[in-house]
Tab-separated table of C-alpha atoms and ligand atoms in Angstrom:
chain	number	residue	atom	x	y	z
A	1	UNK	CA	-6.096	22.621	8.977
A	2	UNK	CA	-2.831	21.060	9.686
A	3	UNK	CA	-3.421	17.257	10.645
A	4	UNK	CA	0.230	15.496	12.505
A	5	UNK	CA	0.115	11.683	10.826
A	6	UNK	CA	1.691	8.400	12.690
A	7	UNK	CA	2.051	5.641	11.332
A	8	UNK	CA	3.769	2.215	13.054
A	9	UNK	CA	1.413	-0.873	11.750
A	10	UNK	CA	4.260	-2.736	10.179
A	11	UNK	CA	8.188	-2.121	9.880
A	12	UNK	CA	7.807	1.394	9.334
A	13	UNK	CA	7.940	4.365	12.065
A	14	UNK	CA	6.418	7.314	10.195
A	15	UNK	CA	5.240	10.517	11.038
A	16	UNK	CA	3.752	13.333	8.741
A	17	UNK	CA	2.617	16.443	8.616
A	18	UNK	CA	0.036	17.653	6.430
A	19	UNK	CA	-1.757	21.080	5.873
A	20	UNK	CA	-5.763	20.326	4.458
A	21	UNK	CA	-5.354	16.710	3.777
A	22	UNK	CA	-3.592	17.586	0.727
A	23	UNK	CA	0.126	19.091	1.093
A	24	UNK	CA	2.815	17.491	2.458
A	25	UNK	CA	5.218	19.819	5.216
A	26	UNK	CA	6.643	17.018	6.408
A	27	UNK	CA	7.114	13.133	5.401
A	28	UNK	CA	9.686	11.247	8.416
A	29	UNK	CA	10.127	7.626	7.850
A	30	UNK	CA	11.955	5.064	9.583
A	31	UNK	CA	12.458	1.707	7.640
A	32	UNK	CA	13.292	-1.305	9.785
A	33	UNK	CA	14.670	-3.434	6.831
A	34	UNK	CA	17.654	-3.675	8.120
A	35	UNK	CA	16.360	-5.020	11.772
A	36	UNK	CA	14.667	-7.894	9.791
A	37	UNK	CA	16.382	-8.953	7.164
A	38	UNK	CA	18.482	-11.541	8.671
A	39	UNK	CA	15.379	-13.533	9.374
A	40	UNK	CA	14.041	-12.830	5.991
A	41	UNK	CA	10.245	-10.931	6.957
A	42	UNK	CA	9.078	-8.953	9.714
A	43	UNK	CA	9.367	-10.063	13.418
A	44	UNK	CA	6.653	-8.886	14.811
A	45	UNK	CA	8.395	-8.586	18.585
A	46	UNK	CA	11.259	-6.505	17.026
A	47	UNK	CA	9.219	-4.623	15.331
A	48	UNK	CA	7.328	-3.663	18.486
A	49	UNK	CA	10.907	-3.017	20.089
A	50	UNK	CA	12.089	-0.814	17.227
A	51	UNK	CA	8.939	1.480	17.176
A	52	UNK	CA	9.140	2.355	20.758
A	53	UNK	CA	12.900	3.488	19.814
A	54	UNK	CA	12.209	5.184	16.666
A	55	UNK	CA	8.917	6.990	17.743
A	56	UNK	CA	9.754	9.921	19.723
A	57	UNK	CA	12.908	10.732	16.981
A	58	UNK	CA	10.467	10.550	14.594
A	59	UNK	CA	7.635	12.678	15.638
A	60	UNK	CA	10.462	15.399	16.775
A	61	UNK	CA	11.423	15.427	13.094
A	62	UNK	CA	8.643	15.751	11.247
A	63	UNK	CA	7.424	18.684	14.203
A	64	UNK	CA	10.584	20.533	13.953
A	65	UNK	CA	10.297	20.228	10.144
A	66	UNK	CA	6.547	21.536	10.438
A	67	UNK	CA	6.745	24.780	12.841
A	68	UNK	CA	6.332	22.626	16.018
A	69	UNK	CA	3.696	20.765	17.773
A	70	UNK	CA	1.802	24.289	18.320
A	71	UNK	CA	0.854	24.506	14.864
A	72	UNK	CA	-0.465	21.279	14.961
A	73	UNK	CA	-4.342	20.964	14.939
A	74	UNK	CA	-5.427	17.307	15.010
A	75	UNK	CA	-3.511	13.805	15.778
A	76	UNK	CA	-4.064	10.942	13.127
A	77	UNK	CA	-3.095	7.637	14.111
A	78	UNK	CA	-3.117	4.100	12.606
A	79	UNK	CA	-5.034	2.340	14.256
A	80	UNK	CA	-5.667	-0.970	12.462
A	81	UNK	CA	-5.163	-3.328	10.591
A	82	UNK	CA	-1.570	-4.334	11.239
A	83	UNK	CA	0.992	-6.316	13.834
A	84	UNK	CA	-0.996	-5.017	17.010
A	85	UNK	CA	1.644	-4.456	19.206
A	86	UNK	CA	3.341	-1.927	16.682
A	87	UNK	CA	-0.247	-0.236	15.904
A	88	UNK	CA	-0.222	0.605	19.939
A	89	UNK	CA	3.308	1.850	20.072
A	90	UNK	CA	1.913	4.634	17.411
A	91	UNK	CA	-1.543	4.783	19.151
A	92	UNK	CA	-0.293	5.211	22.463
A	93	UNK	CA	1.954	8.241	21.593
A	94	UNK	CA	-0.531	9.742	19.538
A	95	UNK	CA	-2.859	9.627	22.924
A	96	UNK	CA	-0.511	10.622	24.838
A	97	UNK	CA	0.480	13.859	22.851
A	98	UNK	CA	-3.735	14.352	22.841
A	99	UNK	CA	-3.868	14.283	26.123
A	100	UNK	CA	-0.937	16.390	26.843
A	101	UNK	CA	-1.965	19.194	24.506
A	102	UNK	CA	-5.606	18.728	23.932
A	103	UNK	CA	-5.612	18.368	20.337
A	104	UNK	CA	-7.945	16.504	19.200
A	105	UNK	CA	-7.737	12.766	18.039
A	106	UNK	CA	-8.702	10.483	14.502
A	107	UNK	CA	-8.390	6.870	14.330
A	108	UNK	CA	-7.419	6.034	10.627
A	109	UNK	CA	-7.641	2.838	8.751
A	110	UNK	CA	-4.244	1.485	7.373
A	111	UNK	CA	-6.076	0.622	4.104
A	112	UNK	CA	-8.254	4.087	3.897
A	113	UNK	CA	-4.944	5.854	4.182
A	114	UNK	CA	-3.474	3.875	1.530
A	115	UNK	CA	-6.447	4.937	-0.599
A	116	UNK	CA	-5.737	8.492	0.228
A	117	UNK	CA	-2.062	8.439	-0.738
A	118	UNK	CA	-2.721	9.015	-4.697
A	119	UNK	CA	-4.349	12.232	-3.695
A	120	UNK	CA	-2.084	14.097	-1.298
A	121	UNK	CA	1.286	15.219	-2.133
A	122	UNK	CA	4.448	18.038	-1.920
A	123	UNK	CA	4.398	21.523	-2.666
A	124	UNK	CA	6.397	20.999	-5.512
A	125	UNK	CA	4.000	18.799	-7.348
A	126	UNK	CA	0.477	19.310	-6.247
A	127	UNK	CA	-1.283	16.140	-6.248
A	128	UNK	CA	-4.449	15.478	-8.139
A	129	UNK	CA	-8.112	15.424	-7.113
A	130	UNK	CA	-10.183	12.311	-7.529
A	131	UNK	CA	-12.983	11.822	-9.935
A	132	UNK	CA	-15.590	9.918	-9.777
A	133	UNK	CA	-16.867	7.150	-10.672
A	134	UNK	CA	-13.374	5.371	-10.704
A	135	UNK	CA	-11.629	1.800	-10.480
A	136	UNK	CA	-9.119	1.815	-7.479
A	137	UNK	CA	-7.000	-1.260	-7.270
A	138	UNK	CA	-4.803	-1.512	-3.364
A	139	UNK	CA	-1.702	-3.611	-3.816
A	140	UNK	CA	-0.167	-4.134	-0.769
A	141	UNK	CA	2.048	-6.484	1.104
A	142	UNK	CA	-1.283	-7.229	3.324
A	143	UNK	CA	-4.005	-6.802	1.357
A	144	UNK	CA	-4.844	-6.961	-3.127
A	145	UNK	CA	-8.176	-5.664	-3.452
A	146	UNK	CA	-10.274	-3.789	-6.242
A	147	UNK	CA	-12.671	-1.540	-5.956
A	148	UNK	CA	-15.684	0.793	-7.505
A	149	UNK	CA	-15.416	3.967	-5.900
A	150	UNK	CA	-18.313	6.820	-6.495
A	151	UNK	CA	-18.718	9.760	-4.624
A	152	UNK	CA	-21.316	7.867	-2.525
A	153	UNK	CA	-19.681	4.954	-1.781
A	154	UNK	CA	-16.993	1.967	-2.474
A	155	UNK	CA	-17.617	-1.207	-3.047
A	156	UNK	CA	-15.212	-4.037	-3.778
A	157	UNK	CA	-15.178	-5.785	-6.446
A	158	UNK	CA	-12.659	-8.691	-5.812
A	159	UNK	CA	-10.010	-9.542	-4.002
A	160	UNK	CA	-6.970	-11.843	-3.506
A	161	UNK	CA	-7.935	-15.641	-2.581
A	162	UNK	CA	-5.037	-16.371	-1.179
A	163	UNK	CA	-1.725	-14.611	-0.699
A	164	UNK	CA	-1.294	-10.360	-1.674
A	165	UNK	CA	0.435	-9.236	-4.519
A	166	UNK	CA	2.994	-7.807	-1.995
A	167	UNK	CA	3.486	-11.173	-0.073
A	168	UNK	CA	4.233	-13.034	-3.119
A	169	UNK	CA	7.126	-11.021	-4.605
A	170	UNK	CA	8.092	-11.188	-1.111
A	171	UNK	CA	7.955	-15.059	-0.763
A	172	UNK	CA	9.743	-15.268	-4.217
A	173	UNK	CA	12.266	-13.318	-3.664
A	174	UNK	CA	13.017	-16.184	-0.577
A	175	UNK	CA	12.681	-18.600	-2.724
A	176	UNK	CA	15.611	-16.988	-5.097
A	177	UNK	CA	17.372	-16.482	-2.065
A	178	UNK	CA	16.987	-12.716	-2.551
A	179	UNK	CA	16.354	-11.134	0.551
A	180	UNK	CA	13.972	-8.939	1.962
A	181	UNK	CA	11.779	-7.528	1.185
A	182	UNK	CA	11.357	-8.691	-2.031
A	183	UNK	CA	9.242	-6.782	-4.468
A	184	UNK	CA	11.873	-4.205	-5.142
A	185	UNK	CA	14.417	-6.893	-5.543
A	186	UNK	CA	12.380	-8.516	-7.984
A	187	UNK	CA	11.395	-5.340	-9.506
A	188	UNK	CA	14.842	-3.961	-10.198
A	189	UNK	CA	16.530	-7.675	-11.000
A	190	UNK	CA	13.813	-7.850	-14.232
A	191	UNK	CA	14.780	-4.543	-15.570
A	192	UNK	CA	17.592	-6.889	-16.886
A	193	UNK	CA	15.503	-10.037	-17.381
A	194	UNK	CA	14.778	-12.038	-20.730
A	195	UNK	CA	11.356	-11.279	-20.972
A	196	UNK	CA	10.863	-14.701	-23.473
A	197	UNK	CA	13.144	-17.050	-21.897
A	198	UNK	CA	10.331	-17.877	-19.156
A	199	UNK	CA	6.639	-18.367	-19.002
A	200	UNK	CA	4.768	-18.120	-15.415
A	201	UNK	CA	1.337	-19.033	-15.117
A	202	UNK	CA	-1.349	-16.086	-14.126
A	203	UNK	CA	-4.064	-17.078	-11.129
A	204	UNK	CA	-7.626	-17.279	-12.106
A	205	UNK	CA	-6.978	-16.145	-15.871
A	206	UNK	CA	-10.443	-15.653	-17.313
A	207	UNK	CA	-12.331	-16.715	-14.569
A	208	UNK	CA	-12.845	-15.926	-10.811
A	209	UNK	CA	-14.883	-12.699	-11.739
A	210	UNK	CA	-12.651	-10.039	-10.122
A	211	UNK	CA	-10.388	-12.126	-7.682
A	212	UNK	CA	-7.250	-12.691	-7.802
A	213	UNK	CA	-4.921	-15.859	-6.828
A	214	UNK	CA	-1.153	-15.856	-6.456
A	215	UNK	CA	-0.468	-19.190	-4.923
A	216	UNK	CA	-0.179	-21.466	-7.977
A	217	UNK	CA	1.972	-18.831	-9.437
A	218	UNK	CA	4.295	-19.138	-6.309
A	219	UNK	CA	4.391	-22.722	-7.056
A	220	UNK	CA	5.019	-23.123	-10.715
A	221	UNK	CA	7.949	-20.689	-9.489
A	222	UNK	CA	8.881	-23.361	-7.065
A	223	UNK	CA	8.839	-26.207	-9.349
A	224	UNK	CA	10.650	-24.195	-12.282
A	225	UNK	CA	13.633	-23.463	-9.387
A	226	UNK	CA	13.647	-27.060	-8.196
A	227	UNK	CA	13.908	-28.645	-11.878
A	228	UNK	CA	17.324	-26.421	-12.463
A	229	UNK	CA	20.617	-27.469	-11.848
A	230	UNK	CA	21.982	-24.305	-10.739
A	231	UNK	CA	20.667	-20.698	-10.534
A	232	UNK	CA	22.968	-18.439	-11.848
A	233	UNK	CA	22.532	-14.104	-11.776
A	234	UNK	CA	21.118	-13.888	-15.385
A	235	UNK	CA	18.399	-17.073	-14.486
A	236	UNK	CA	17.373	-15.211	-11.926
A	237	UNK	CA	16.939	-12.088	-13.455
A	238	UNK	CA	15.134	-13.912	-16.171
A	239	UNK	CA	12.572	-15.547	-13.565
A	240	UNK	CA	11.999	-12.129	-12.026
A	241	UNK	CA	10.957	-11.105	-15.100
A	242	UNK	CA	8.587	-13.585	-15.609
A	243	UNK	CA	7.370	-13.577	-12.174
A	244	UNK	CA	6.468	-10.180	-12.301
A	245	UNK	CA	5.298	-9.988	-15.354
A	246	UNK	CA	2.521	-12.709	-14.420
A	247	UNK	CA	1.437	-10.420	-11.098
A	248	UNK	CA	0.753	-7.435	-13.147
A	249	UNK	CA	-0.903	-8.813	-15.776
A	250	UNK	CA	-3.067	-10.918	-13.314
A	251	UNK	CA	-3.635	-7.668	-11.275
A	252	UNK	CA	-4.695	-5.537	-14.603
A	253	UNK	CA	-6.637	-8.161	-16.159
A	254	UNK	CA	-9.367	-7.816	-13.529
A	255	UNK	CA	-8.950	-3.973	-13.677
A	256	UNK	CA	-9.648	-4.014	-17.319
A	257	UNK	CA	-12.333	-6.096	-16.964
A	258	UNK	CA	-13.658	-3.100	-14.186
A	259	UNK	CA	-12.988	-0.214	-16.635
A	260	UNK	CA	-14.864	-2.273	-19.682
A	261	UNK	CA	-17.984	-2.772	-17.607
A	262	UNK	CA	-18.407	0.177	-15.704
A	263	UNK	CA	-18.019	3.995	-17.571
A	264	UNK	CA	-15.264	5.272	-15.401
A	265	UNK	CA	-13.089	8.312	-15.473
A	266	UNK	CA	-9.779	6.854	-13.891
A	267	UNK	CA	-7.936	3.907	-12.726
A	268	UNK	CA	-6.468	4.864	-9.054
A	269	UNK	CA	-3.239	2.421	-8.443
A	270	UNK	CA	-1.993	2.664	-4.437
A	271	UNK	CA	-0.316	0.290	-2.137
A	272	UNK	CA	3.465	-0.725	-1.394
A	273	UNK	CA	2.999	-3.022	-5.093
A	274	UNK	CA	2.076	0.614	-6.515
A	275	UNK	CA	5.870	1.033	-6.503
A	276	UNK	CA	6.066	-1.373	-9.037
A	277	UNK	CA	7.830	0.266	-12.158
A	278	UNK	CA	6.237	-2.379	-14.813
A	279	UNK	CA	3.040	-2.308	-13.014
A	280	UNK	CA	3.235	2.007	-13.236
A	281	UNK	CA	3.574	1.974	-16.969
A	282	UNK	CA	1.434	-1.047	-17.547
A	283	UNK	CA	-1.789	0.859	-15.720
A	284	UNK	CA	-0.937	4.234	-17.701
A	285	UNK	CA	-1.145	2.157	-21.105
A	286	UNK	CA	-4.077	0.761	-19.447
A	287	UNK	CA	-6.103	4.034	-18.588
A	288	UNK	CA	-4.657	5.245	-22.526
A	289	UNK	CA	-6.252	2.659	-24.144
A	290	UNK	CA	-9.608	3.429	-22.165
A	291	UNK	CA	-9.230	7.231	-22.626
A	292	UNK	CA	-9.300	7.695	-18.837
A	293	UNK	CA	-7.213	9.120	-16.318
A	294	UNK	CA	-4.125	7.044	-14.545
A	295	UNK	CA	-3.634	7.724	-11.150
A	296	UNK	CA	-0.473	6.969	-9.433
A	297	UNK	CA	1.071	8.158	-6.082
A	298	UNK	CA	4.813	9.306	-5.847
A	299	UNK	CA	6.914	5.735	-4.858
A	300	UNK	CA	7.765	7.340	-1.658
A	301	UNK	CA	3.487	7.249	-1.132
A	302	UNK	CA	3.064	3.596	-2.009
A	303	UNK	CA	5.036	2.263	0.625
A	304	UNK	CA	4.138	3.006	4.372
A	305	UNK	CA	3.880	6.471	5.227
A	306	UNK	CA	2.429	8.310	7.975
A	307	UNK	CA	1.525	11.751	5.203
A	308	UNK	CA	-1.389	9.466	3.985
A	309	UNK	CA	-2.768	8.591	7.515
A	310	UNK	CA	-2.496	12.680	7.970
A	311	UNK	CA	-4.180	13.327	4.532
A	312	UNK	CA	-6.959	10.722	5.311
A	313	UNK	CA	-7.610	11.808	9.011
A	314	UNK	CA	-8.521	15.539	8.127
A	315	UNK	CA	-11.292	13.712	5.739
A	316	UNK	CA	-11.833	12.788	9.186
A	317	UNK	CA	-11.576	15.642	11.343
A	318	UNK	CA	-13.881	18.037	8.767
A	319	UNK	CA	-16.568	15.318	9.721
A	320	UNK	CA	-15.553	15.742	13.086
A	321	UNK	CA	-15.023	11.935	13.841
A	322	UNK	CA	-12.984	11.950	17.290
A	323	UNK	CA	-11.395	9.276	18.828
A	324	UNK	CA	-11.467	9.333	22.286
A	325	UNK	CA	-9.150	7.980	24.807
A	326	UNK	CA	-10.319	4.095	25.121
A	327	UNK	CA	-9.119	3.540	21.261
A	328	UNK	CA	-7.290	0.476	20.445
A	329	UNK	CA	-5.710	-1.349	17.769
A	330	UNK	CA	-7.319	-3.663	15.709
A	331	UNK	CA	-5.460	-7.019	13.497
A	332	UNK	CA	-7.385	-7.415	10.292
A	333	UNK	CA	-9.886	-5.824	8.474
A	334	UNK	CA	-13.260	-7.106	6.824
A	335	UNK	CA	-12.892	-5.008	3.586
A	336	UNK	CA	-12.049	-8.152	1.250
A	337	UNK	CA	-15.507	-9.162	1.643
A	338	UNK	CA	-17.598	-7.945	-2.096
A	339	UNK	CA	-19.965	-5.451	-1.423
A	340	UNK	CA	-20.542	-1.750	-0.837
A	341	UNK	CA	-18.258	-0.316	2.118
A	342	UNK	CA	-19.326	2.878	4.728
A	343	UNK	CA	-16.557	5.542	3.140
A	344	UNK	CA	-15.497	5.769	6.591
A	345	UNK	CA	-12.582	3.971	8.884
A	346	UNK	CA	-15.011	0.911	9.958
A	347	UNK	CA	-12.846	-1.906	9.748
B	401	KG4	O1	1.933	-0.818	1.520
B	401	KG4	P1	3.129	-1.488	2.075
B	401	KG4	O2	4.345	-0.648	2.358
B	401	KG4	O3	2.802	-2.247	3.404
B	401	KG4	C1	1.599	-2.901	3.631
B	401	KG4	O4	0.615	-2.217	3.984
B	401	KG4	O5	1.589	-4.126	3.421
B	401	KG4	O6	3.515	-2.640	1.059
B	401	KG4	C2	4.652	-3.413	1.231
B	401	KG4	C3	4.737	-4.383	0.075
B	401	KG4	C4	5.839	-5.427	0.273
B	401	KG4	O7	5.283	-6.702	0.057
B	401	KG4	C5	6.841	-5.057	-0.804
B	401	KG4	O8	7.564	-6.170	-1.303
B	401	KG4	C6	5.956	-4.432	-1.871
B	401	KG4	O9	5.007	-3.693	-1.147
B	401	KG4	N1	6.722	-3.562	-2.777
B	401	KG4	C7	6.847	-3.816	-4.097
B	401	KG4	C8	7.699	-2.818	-4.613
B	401	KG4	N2	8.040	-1.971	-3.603
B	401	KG4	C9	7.425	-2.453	-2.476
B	401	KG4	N3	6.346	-4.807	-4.854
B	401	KG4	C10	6.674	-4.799	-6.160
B	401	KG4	N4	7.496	-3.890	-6.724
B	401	KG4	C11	8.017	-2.874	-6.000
B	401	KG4	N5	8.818	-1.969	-6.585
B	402	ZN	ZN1	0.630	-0.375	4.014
């Protein structure tokens, strides 16, 4: 089955398409960076603007790339949670190319496709399946949340109590005066970084069960900036060091604390954060020391794509969940709430 992705709840315009929820034909993305970086985060009006410009290009793209719309079997579409007036820029073309060719329609969670990504991939490397039971931690720029995942159901273990991993490197990467957005700044700046010149704190070290907290990290980052004089390249690089040293170890504390309570065979990593080149080798030493598998998508997969809304709506389509015409977009999602979650796009 060949499922057409799209993708538009943020900055990016994606489409994708994917043959049995698994391999990639085609992966079109269209960043907006550049549209928002003067204002240093995501406008949610020009964001709106730029998917209804990018869409069409887009979806011609990945088609042409694919064999055409004809080969096409089923429309996936974002539908939630995101900026709502990009979700509907994607969920109104996707209904519109329904309607026009009678293909039938999925409605796929932002956060379920993100969960997806690890396991799809392109021809050239064939991606893994999951195995169950496992610990699956989603680092976004929206959302930080850990999970228990069996082949029955999910349930989340902890979340973020304040900002997302993703939405702190961004807001430190302002406060460096780094642009946007910020955790590949960060990320590539601490490749050169002193990692003993600075200390950060880490949020809810030892405590807080499986939750995380990045806020009084973001201000002892604050307070360290304020007390110097000047901040010159290498100070910088040594903060971003620090900085994102403290977020990864914060993140895989709680995951170790997972895989040491519950017998697992894998750690699944996904999420734009999943990107994150010390948090990548930190989870593999992770899952070595535990004897279990790591699981990490390709970078291009952690970010925003439309292949894992594609790859997630033919779990979809096999159960024969259709949307119909009356869908909609939806802002935020419940899922940070502990507990067991449906396995299905519920929000
Ligand atoms: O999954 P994503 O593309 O969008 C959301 O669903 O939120 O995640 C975007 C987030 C941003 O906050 C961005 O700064 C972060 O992922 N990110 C990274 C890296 N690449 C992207 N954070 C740390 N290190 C990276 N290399
Ligand atoms: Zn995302």
């Amino acid at each position: 089955m060949r499922v057409l992705g799209i993708e538009s709840s943020c900055d990016e315009t994606a489409a994708s398409v994917v043959l049995d929820g698994r391999i990639i034909e085609s992966n079109v993305i269209y960043s907006q960076v550049k549209e928002h970086r003067k204002y240093g985060g995501v406008v949610p009006e020009i964001a709106s603007r730029q998917h209804i410009k990018a869409i069409i290009p887009v979806l011609d793209e990945a088609l042409e790339n694919s064999g055409g719309i004809e080969n096409i079997d089923v429309i996936a579409v974002t539908n939630g949670p995101g900026l709502v007036g990009s979700l509907l820029v994607g969920v109104s073309a996707a209904k519109a190319l329904s309607l026009a060719t009678g293909k039938p329609l999925v409605a796929v969670n932002h956060l379920e496709a993100h969960l997806k990504a690890p396991f799809c991939g392109f021809p050239d490397n064939p991606p893994p399946e999951p195995d169950f039971p496992h610990i699956s931690l989603l680092v976004s720029g929206g959302h930080s949340i850990l999970f228990h995942v069996t082949e029955e159901k999910r349930t989340v273990l902890g979340a973020t109590r304040d900002d997302a991993a993703g939405e702190a490197f961004d807001k430190a990467a302002k406060m460096m005066g780094l642009g946007y957005p910020g955790g590949k700044i960060i990320d590539d700046l601490a490749q050169k970084g002193d990692p003993t010149r600075f200390r950060l704190p880490r949020g809810l070290k030892g405590r807080g069960e499986y939750d995380y907290s990045f806020s009084g990290l973001k201000t002892a980052l604050m307070n360290l900036i304020d007390s110097m004089e000047d901040l010159d390249s290498g100070t910088i690089n040594d903060l971003c060091y620090a900085f994102r040293e403290s977020v990864v170890l914060s993140l895989l504390e709680k995951a170790e604390k997972a895989i040491s309570t519950f017998p697992v065979k894998s750690l699944v990593v996904s999420g734009g954060v999943a990107a994150n080149s010390y948090l990548r080798t930190k989870s593999q030493k992770l899952s070595e020391k535990y004897g279990i598998r790591c699981v990490l998508p390709p970078k291009i997969l952690c970010t925003d794509n439309a292949a894992m809304v594609a790859s997630y709506g033919y779990n979809l389509a096999v159960k024969k969940q259709w949307a119909d015409p009356s869908l909609n977009a939806f802002a935020s999602s419940q899922w940070t709430k502990r507990g067991e979650l449906s396995g299905n796009s519920g929000r």
